[in-house]
Amino acid sequence: MKLLVFIAVLACAFQVYAEEEEVQKEDGVLVLTTANFKGVIEQNEHILVEFYAPWCGHCKALAPEYAAAATLLKDEQSVIKLAKVDATVENGLAEEFQVRGYPTLKFFTSGTPIDYSGGRTAKEIVQWLKKKTGPPAKDLSSVDDAKAFVESQDVVVIGFFKDQDTDAAKEFLGAARALDDTSFGITSDEAVMKEYNVEGDKVVLFKKFDEGRNDLDDITKDSVKKFVTMNSLPLVVEFNHDTAPKIFGGEVKSHLLIFASKSGADFEKIREAAAAVAKEFKGQLLFVTIDTDEEDHQRILEFFGMKKENVPGMRIIKLQEEMSKYKPDAEDLSEDGMRSFVQSYVDGKLKVHLLSQDIPEDWDKEHVKILVSKNFDEVALDKSKNVLVMFHAPWCGHCKQLAPIYDQLGEKYKDQDDVLIAKIDATANELEHTKIQSFPTIKLWKKDTNEVGEYNGERTLNGLSKFLETGGEYGMAAPDEDEDYDEEEDVDEDSEEDVDHKKDEL
């Protein structure tokens, strides 16, 4: 009997050993499957998992940085591990962890996952993980420690406190816990305070650009958070995948976007002019350059109704529940031109700019009518008809799938005088009274009342017909998973080229 028990124990031990052996690595990153996922998560207290698709452009861009982060952690002998899951193969895991876009990163601590919210460079990944697993601020007990910390990154924040048990020190640490993408240090060492000319409690942000240093004396959790987010970016920020989260997640919601070719002869002159004006409006507007040489940025130009011949140019956006856009009277990118444009915006003298295409000559030739901003109200708000409108985007995969069904719907109701089927390219046409958050969106303007109903039922000829015939009652259910403006790539492989959604970038 004892022999049988011993054999059973050996068998279990061998099975565990075999499971551990099955976990392969690629560039230092654990490769997880449905078979080994649970075991690896249980065996590692801290593990970051990337759910990816082989065809995903963002995943390909992340891969070398993710591998470099794994190497950095290994070199530091950290217990934190990095892993990845091919979500196109391991569908069950993707469904279990509600993967809706690629890449999706989840950080597991003792088996409990949270969403990753850090940057996408190796240093930013490691920094975020350290903040989540270690103290919120590094103790700096000597001048050498402080100097090494200041030199370690482009932006660091140090709290100087004679007594770290004070309310101010506790508020500082609360802010440090809340800001995952910034490294914080704390010191009470007199020599360190003397080295950096600090007397009394103070928070100092050190940076390798612009002024080089910013100081804060009024120390609360909220004031420190605002201070850091406002000062951790350059006066003029270059837009890219790394800076985008900081640009759009910051405290300043009004942005001057400068569209210019980075390789152009006048780029540096434009940037210098922008920096001069940015100093005057610091805290009110963020100044952002967008390199129009980048292929990925062409859709941003399209979003603003701009073409290559409009470059260099500028626009202002205000990020709120509904984004507002503002256009200058002239594309004058001199210092005076920028200052005048920004001052007019701050003074509330500018009107919101709405895009519109010209009305096509054959807009009503087909059974599905083509609307633009300029003819929308005249057609859609005609109280003698039930008017169904599909708001679509040229790059939207779901829109392309729906198009033939929608054409059939137009054919079906072509002879019914009180029904009109229409569509509008919502990326090139904007309406003051109707804002679109995802594609495709289908809305019904009801006969007699112009009451608006939105369709969220199945995208079939039968479903859309019922929606019309019930006056918008049928189909008022939970919405399908439309293509919204997610920074990550849509999980539909067919839509790979269509998913670099510009409204999230802006």
XYZ file of C-alpha atoms in Angstrom:
506
model
C 0.000 0.000 0.000
C 2.812 2.375 0.938
C 4.482 1.554 -2.356
C 1.336 2.574 -4.236
C 1.145 5.844 -2.311
C 4.834 6.501 -3.049
C 4.289 5.829 -6.749
C 1.283 8.145 -6.744
C 3.327 10.928 -5.092
C 6.095 10.438 -7.628
C 3.572 10.578 -10.431
C 2.113 13.852 -9.148
C 5.583 15.313 -8.712
C 6.532 14.244 -12.205
C 3.319 15.776 -13.582
C 4.052 19.131 -11.895
C 7.633 18.980 -13.168
C 6.409 18.168 -16.651
C 3.926 21.061 -16.580
C 6.712 23.442 -15.579
C 8.899 22.103 -18.356
C 6.137 22.671 -20.882
C 6.257 26.451 -20.331
C 8.371 27.718 -23.184
C 10.029 31.110 -23.432
C 10.457 33.440 -26.375
C 12.933 36.274 -25.818
C 12.572 35.831 -22.070
C 8.758 35.974 -22.182
C 6.743 32.974 -20.976
C 4.461 31.482 -23.641
C 1.131 30.602 -22.068
C -1.555 28.247 -23.336
C -4.842 26.989 -21.980
C -2.985 23.938 -20.657
C -0.368 25.777 -18.605
C -2.037 29.138 -17.870
C -3.539 28.337 -14.476
C -0.363 26.680 -13.196
C 1.898 29.537 -14.231
C -0.401 32.146 -12.683
C -0.544 30.174 -9.425
C 3.235 29.688 -9.320
C 4.079 33.389 -9.784
C 2.972 36.041 -7.321
C 3.414 38.839 -9.863
C 3.032 38.248 -13.597
C 2.111 40.535 -16.503
C 0.288 38.783 -19.354
C -0.113 40.139 -22.881
C -3.011 38.843 -24.977
C -1.992 39.390 -28.590
C -2.745 38.481 -32.204
C 0.066 37.606 -34.633
C -1.330 39.981 -37.290
C -1.788 42.952 -34.916
C 0.412 45.927 -35.796
C 0.392 47.352 -32.273
C 1.410 43.926 -30.905
C 4.336 43.759 -33.326
C 5.459 47.222 -32.214
C 5.214 46.222 -28.544
C 7.066 42.892 -28.906
C 10.706 44.134 -28.732
C 9.928 46.480 -25.825
C 8.072 43.722 -23.977
C 11.037 41.363 -24.436
C 13.456 44.080 -23.310
C 11.360 44.632 -20.177
C 11.547 40.910 -19.397
C 15.337 41.076 -19.751
C 15.590 44.118 -17.476
C 13.572 42.349 -14.780
C 15.659 39.203 -15.109
C 18.915 41.179 -14.838
C 17.596 42.779 -11.648
C 16.686 39.302 -10.333
C 13.092 40.460 -9.966
C 10.374 37.949 -9.100
C 8.073 39.670 -11.598
C 7.521 37.645 -14.774
C 6.261 38.610 -18.228
C 4.119 36.263 -20.302
C 2.034 36.265 -23.457
C -0.993 34.472 -24.888
C -1.855 34.128 -28.572
C -5.532 35.027 -28.173
C -6.355 33.908 -31.713
C -5.420 30.362 -30.674
C -6.371 30.348 -26.992
C -9.923 31.617 -27.537
C -11.163 30.386 -24.170
C -8.607 32.450 -22.268
C -9.393 35.509 -24.372
C -13.086 35.125 -23.584
C -12.473 34.463 -19.884
C -10.480 37.682 -19.504
C -12.757 39.741 -21.760
C -10.187 40.547 -24.411
C -11.793 43.070 -26.776
C -8.747 44.479 -28.533
C -5.090 43.807 -29.141
C -2.851 43.994 -27.315
C -4.629 43.606 -23.971
C -2.372 43.399 -20.919
C -3.431 42.060 -17.531
C -1.312 42.146 -14.375
C -1.870 39.246 -11.981
C -1.003 39.567 -8.307
C -1.575 36.342 -6.355
C -3.902 35.262 -9.154
C -6.018 38.430 -9.200
C -5.879 40.427 -12.470
C -6.027 44.177 -13.012
C -5.757 46.089 -16.275
C -2.309 47.344 -17.217
C -2.325 51.133 -17.626
C 1.329 51.993 -18.177
C 3.392 52.944 -21.208
C 4.699 50.720 -23.974
C 8.443 51.108 -23.728
C 10.599 48.675 -21.747
C 11.429 51.294 -19.114
C 7.800 52.332 -18.729
C 6.645 48.733 -18.373
C 9.253 47.999 -15.687
C 8.511 51.284 -13.932
C 4.783 50.535 -13.807
C 5.376 47.030 -12.463
C 7.706 48.308 -9.753
C 5.153 50.890 -8.687
C 2.522 48.170 -8.401
C 4.712 45.783 -6.411
C 6.956 48.049 -4.343
C 6.820 51.213 -2.234
C 5.238 54.257 -3.941
C 8.422 56.309 -3.516
C 12.068 55.267 -3.374
C 13.934 56.209 -0.207
C 16.865 58.502 -1.049
C 19.215 58.493 1.939
C 22.279 60.153 0.396
C 23.276 62.724 -2.190
C 24.632 59.960 -4.411
C 21.277 58.148 -4.230
C 19.428 61.336 -5.164
C 21.771 62.190 -8.059
C 21.498 58.674 -9.487
C 17.711 58.826 -9.186
C 17.468 62.221 -10.921
C 19.668 60.984 -13.778
C 17.835 57.664 -14.156
C 14.886 58.978 -16.198
C 13.698 61.986 -18.161
C 11.203 62.893 -15.419
C 11.360 62.075 -11.699
C 9.684 63.588 -8.656
C 11.261 63.923 -5.198
C 9.451 64.805 -1.991
C 11.647 66.634 0.526
C 10.307 66.272 4.079
C 12.113 66.786 7.375
C 9.523 64.482 8.945
C 7.958 61.776 6.784
C 5.138 61.230 9.275
C 3.542 64.609 8.526
C 0.242 65.003 6.691
C 2.068 66.598 3.758
C 4.370 63.571 3.371
C 1.383 61.218 3.506
C -0.437 63.264 0.865
C 2.679 63.106 -1.316
C 2.832 59.321 -1.012
C -0.862 59.105 -1.868
C -0.199 60.956 -5.119
C 2.811 58.718 -5.807
C 0.601 55.638 -5.519
C -1.927 57.126 -7.933
C 0.530 58.080 -10.713
C 1.836 54.833 -12.157
C 3.789 56.347 -15.043
C 6.087 58.574 -12.961
C 8.925 57.586 -10.611
C 8.820 59.145 -7.135
C 11.529 59.460 -4.498
C 11.391 60.721 -0.926
C 14.090 62.028 1.400
C 14.637 63.582 4.809
C 18.413 63.768 4.471
C 19.792 67.239 5.226
C 22.674 66.853 2.780
C 20.256 66.014 -0.046
C 18.106 69.045 0.802
C 21.185 71.265 0.805
C 22.370 69.823 -2.507
C 19.081 70.816 -4.182
C 18.597 74.125 -2.297
C 15.453 72.987 -0.500
C 14.289 74.437 2.800
C 11.214 73.006 4.470
C 8.740 70.619 2.869
C 8.750 70.749 -0.917
C 8.023 68.608 -3.968
C 10.418 68.995 -6.891
C 9.967 67.635 -10.395
C 13.247 67.142 -12.241
C 13.186 66.856 -16.038
C 15.699 66.745 -18.863
C 13.951 69.396 -20.983
C 12.506 72.922 -20.831
C 13.083 74.517 -17.393
C 14.739 71.410 -15.980
C 12.968 71.761 -12.642
C 9.603 72.720 -11.164
C 8.870 73.253 -7.439
C 5.660 72.829 -5.430
C 5.077 74.080 -1.867
C 1.319 73.546 -1.435
C 1.311 69.783 -0.910
C -1.916 67.811 -1.109
C -2.609 64.619 -3.013
C -4.590 66.472 -5.677
C -2.148 69.365 -5.978
C 0.786 66.969 -6.434
C -1.079 64.964 -9.092
C -1.979 68.125 -11.009
C 1.552 69.515 -10.621
C 3.132 66.340 -11.999
C 0.768 65.898 -14.949
C 1.110 69.559 -15.953
C 4.909 69.635 -15.797
C 6.016 66.163 -16.872
C 5.544 66.842 -20.579
C 7.571 69.300 -22.688
C 6.041 72.656 -23.579
C 5.659 71.257 -27.098
C 4.967 67.516 -27.169
C 5.538 65.249 -30.146
C 2.541 62.975 -30.694
C 3.303 59.244 -30.850
C 2.119 55.981 -29.285
C 4.215 56.586 -26.171
C 3.069 60.155 -25.491
C -0.587 59.698 -26.489
C -1.785 58.345 -23.096
C -0.092 61.240 -21.285
C -1.439 63.815 -23.724
C -5.046 62.684 -23.608
C -5.090 61.470 -20.015
C -3.711 64.672 -18.530
C -5.352 67.542 -16.693
C -5.205 69.960 -19.641
C -8.082 69.158 -21.982
C -7.527 71.861 -24.611
C -4.809 71.113 -27.164
C -3.262 73.059 -30.020
C -2.372 70.468 -32.656
C 0.356 71.513 -35.084
C 0.478 69.459 -38.286
C 3.893 69.685 -39.920
C 6.458 67.568 -41.709
C 9.279 66.806 -39.308
C 11.644 66.613 -42.257
C 10.516 70.009 -43.560
C 12.910 72.936 -43.605
C 10.533 75.071 -41.509
C 9.751 72.463 -38.814
C 12.228 73.695 -36.207
C 11.149 77.299 -36.746
C 7.501 76.291 -36.215
C 8.378 74.288 -33.104
C 10.309 77.204 -31.596
C 7.408 79.566 -32.252
C 5.047 77.085 -30.610
C 7.324 76.781 -27.557
C 7.345 80.563 -27.095
C 3.544 80.749 -27.173
C 3.151 77.593 -25.053
C 4.941 79.302 -22.145
C 2.272 82.008 -22.098
C -0.624 79.536 -22.051
C 0.868 76.825 -19.838
C -1.879 75.100 -17.880
C -4.539 76.292 -20.338
C -3.529 74.501 -23.546
C -1.163 71.684 -24.400
C 0.857 72.219 -27.588
C 1.275 69.048 -29.668
C 3.163 68.479 -32.926
C 1.979 65.761 -35.313
C 4.515 64.596 -37.883
C 2.647 64.369 -41.178
C 5.452 62.265 -42.665
C 4.187 59.351 -40.547
C 1.789 57.138 -42.485
C -0.148 56.333 -39.297
C -0.965 60.027 -38.903
C -2.753 60.415 -42.233
C -6.072 59.466 -40.660
C -5.653 62.219 -38.114
C -5.444 64.662 -41.007
C -8.587 63.078 -42.477
C -10.372 63.404 -39.148
C -9.850 67.153 -39.299
C -10.804 67.332 -42.960
C -7.228 68.256 -43.854
C -5.127 67.218 -46.828
C -1.428 67.302 -47.585
C -1.811 70.731 -49.169
C -3.100 72.066 -45.832
C 0.227 71.209 -44.153
C 1.690 72.889 -42.197
C -1.490 73.776 -40.372
C -3.038 73.884 -36.918
C -6.281 73.063 -35.126
C -7.503 73.270 -31.534
C -9.418 70.463 -29.875
C -11.256 70.490 -26.574
C -11.596 67.081 -24.950
C -14.887 66.761 -23.165
C -17.859 64.408 -23.377
C -18.146 65.489 -27.006
C -14.926 66.615 -28.658
C -14.961 70.116 -30.121
C -12.673 71.254 -32.934
C -11.625 74.762 -33.917
C -10.089 76.002 -37.158
C -8.127 79.244 -37.666
C -9.102 81.771 -40.320
C -5.630 81.391 -41.824
C -2.882 78.787 -41.410
C -0.401 81.303 -39.990
C 2.108 79.256 -37.968
C 4.262 82.201 -36.980
C 4.542 83.060 -33.295
C 2.025 85.888 -33.716
C -0.335 83.693 -35.739
C -0.388 80.963 -33.107
C -0.758 83.446 -30.273
C -3.718 85.129 -31.964
C -5.462 81.812 -32.654
C -4.967 80.521 -29.108
C -5.960 83.830 -27.515
C -9.184 83.901 -29.522
C -9.955 80.382 -28.294
C -9.228 81.247 -24.660
C -11.418 84.360 -24.977
C -14.299 82.245 -26.307
C -14.385 84.005 -29.663
C -14.109 80.905 -31.891
C -16.995 78.843 -33.215
C -16.852 75.055 -33.250
C -15.737 73.792 -36.667
C -17.919 71.047 -38.168
C -16.801 69.008 -41.160
C -18.970 68.576 -44.240
C -18.468 67.169 -47.698
C -20.111 68.785 -50.691
C -23.495 67.397 -51.680
C -22.927 64.753 -54.386
C -24.798 65.411 -57.629
C -26.187 61.867 -57.521
C -26.914 61.767 -53.783
C -30.487 60.526 -54.346
C -29.858 58.357 -57.409
C -29.710 55.009 -55.544
C -32.222 53.456 -53.161
C -29.895 54.296 -50.253
C -29.532 58.088 -50.274
C -26.150 59.701 -49.576
C -26.238 62.409 -46.929
C -23.636 64.992 -45.919
C -23.804 67.663 -43.236
C -25.055 70.250 -45.722
C -28.204 68.328 -46.699
C -28.737 66.227 -43.580
C -31.392 68.315 -41.809
C -33.368 68.946 -44.990
C -33.596 65.214 -45.724
C -33.473 63.431 -42.353
C -35.761 65.852 -40.513
C -38.515 65.621 -43.126
C -41.555 64.931 -40.933
C -43.451 63.327 -43.794
C -41.137 60.299 -43.650
C -39.521 57.755 -41.385
C -35.845 58.325 -42.198
C -33.324 55.637 -41.317
C -29.675 56.724 -41.379
C -26.553 54.597 -41.078
C -23.520 56.487 -39.768
C -20.474 54.686 -41.114
C -16.698 54.997 -41.556
C -14.758 53.999 -44.686
C -12.295 51.914 -42.632
C -14.904 50.148 -40.472
C -15.029 46.378 -41.043
C -18.486 45.978 -39.493
C -19.801 48.736 -41.776
C -18.475 46.889 -44.825
C -20.200 43.701 -43.685
C -23.501 45.540 -43.191
C -23.395 47.428 -46.536
C -24.994 44.739 -48.783
C -27.753 44.141 -46.226
C -28.394 47.856 -45.985
C -28.588 48.075 -49.786
C -31.228 45.304 -49.720
C -33.159 47.345 -47.171
C -33.106 50.343 -49.525
C -34.347 48.131 -52.357
C -37.152 46.772 -50.159
C -38.556 50.208 -49.257
C -37.803 52.064 -52.505
C -41.491 52.381 -53.420
C -42.749 53.357 -49.955
C -43.203 57.123 -50.002
C -43.043 57.619 -46.239
C -39.787 55.690 -45.731
C -36.314 56.832 -46.742
C -33.106 54.843 -46.266
C -29.889 56.884 -46.108
C -26.263 56.763 -45.030
C -23.601 59.288 -44.080
C -19.822 59.078 -43.732
C -19.502 60.269 -40.147
C -15.729 60.688 -40.414
C -16.126 63.432 -43.023
C -19.423 64.957 -41.892
C -20.306 66.247 -38.434
C -23.630 67.362 -37.008
C -24.151 69.792 -34.175
C -27.182 67.886 -32.867
C -25.985 64.286 -33.298
C -22.696 62.867 -32.027
C -21.506 59.396 -32.994
C -19.430 57.228 -30.652
C -19.099 53.972 -32.625
C -19.515 52.512 -36.085
C -21.868 51.581 -37.529
C -24.571 53.560 -35.721
C -28.119 53.358 -37.103
C -30.683 55.980 -36.124
C -34.314 56.493 -37.069
C -35.904 59.954 -37.359
C -39.584 59.176 -36.865
C -42.360 60.460 -39.065
C -44.451 63.394 -37.712
C -42.357 63.936 -34.552
C -38.680 63.707 -35.584
C -38.201 61.684 -32.423
C -34.917 59.756 -32.691
C -34.502 56.056 -32.009
C -31.265 54.066 -32.200
C -31.128 50.505 -33.498
C -29.200 47.977 -31.428
C -30.667 44.737 -32.725
C -29.325 42.077 -35.050
C -27.847 43.377 -38.280
C -30.100 41.489 -40.646
C -32.628 42.541 -43.267
C -35.394 41.130 -41.097
C -34.205 42.923 -37.960
C -33.816 46.303 -39.650
C -37.214 45.901 -41.325
C -38.882 45.200 -37.987
C -37.198 48.260 -36.521
C -38.771 50.418 -39.250
C -42.171 48.766 -39.148
C -42.484 49.028 -35.357
C -41.594 52.710 -35.357
C -38.276 52.095 -33.695
C -39.594 49.855 -30.930
C -37.975 46.617 -32.102
C -34.243 46.331 -31.589
C -33.884 48.543 -28.544
C -31.671 45.958 -26.834
C -28.076 45.877 -25.588
C -25.756 47.149 -28.335
C -23.514 44.920 -30.369
C -19.764 45.349 -30.070
C -19.278 48.065 -32.653
C -15.978 49.443 -33.812
C -15.290 52.343 -31.521
C -12.249 54.560 -31.177
C -10.153 52.134 -29.148
C -6.405 52.621 -29.319
C -5.982 48.854 -29.408
C -6.686 46.859 -32.526
C -10.077 45.243 -33.052
C -10.232 41.509 -32.446
C -11.531 40.884 -35.978
C -8.545 39.835 -38.102
C -10.330 40.948 -41.256
C -10.351 44.473 -39.915
C -6.620 44.685 -39.191
C -6.012 47.522 -41.602
C -9.112 49.332 -40.441
C -8.558 49.557 -36.741
C -6.097 52.384 -36.132
C -9.033 54.449 -34.973
C -8.311 58.138 -35.280
C -10.798 59.498 -32.790
C -9.039 57.694 -29.966
C -5.761 59.216 -31.078
C -7.348 62.618 -30.784
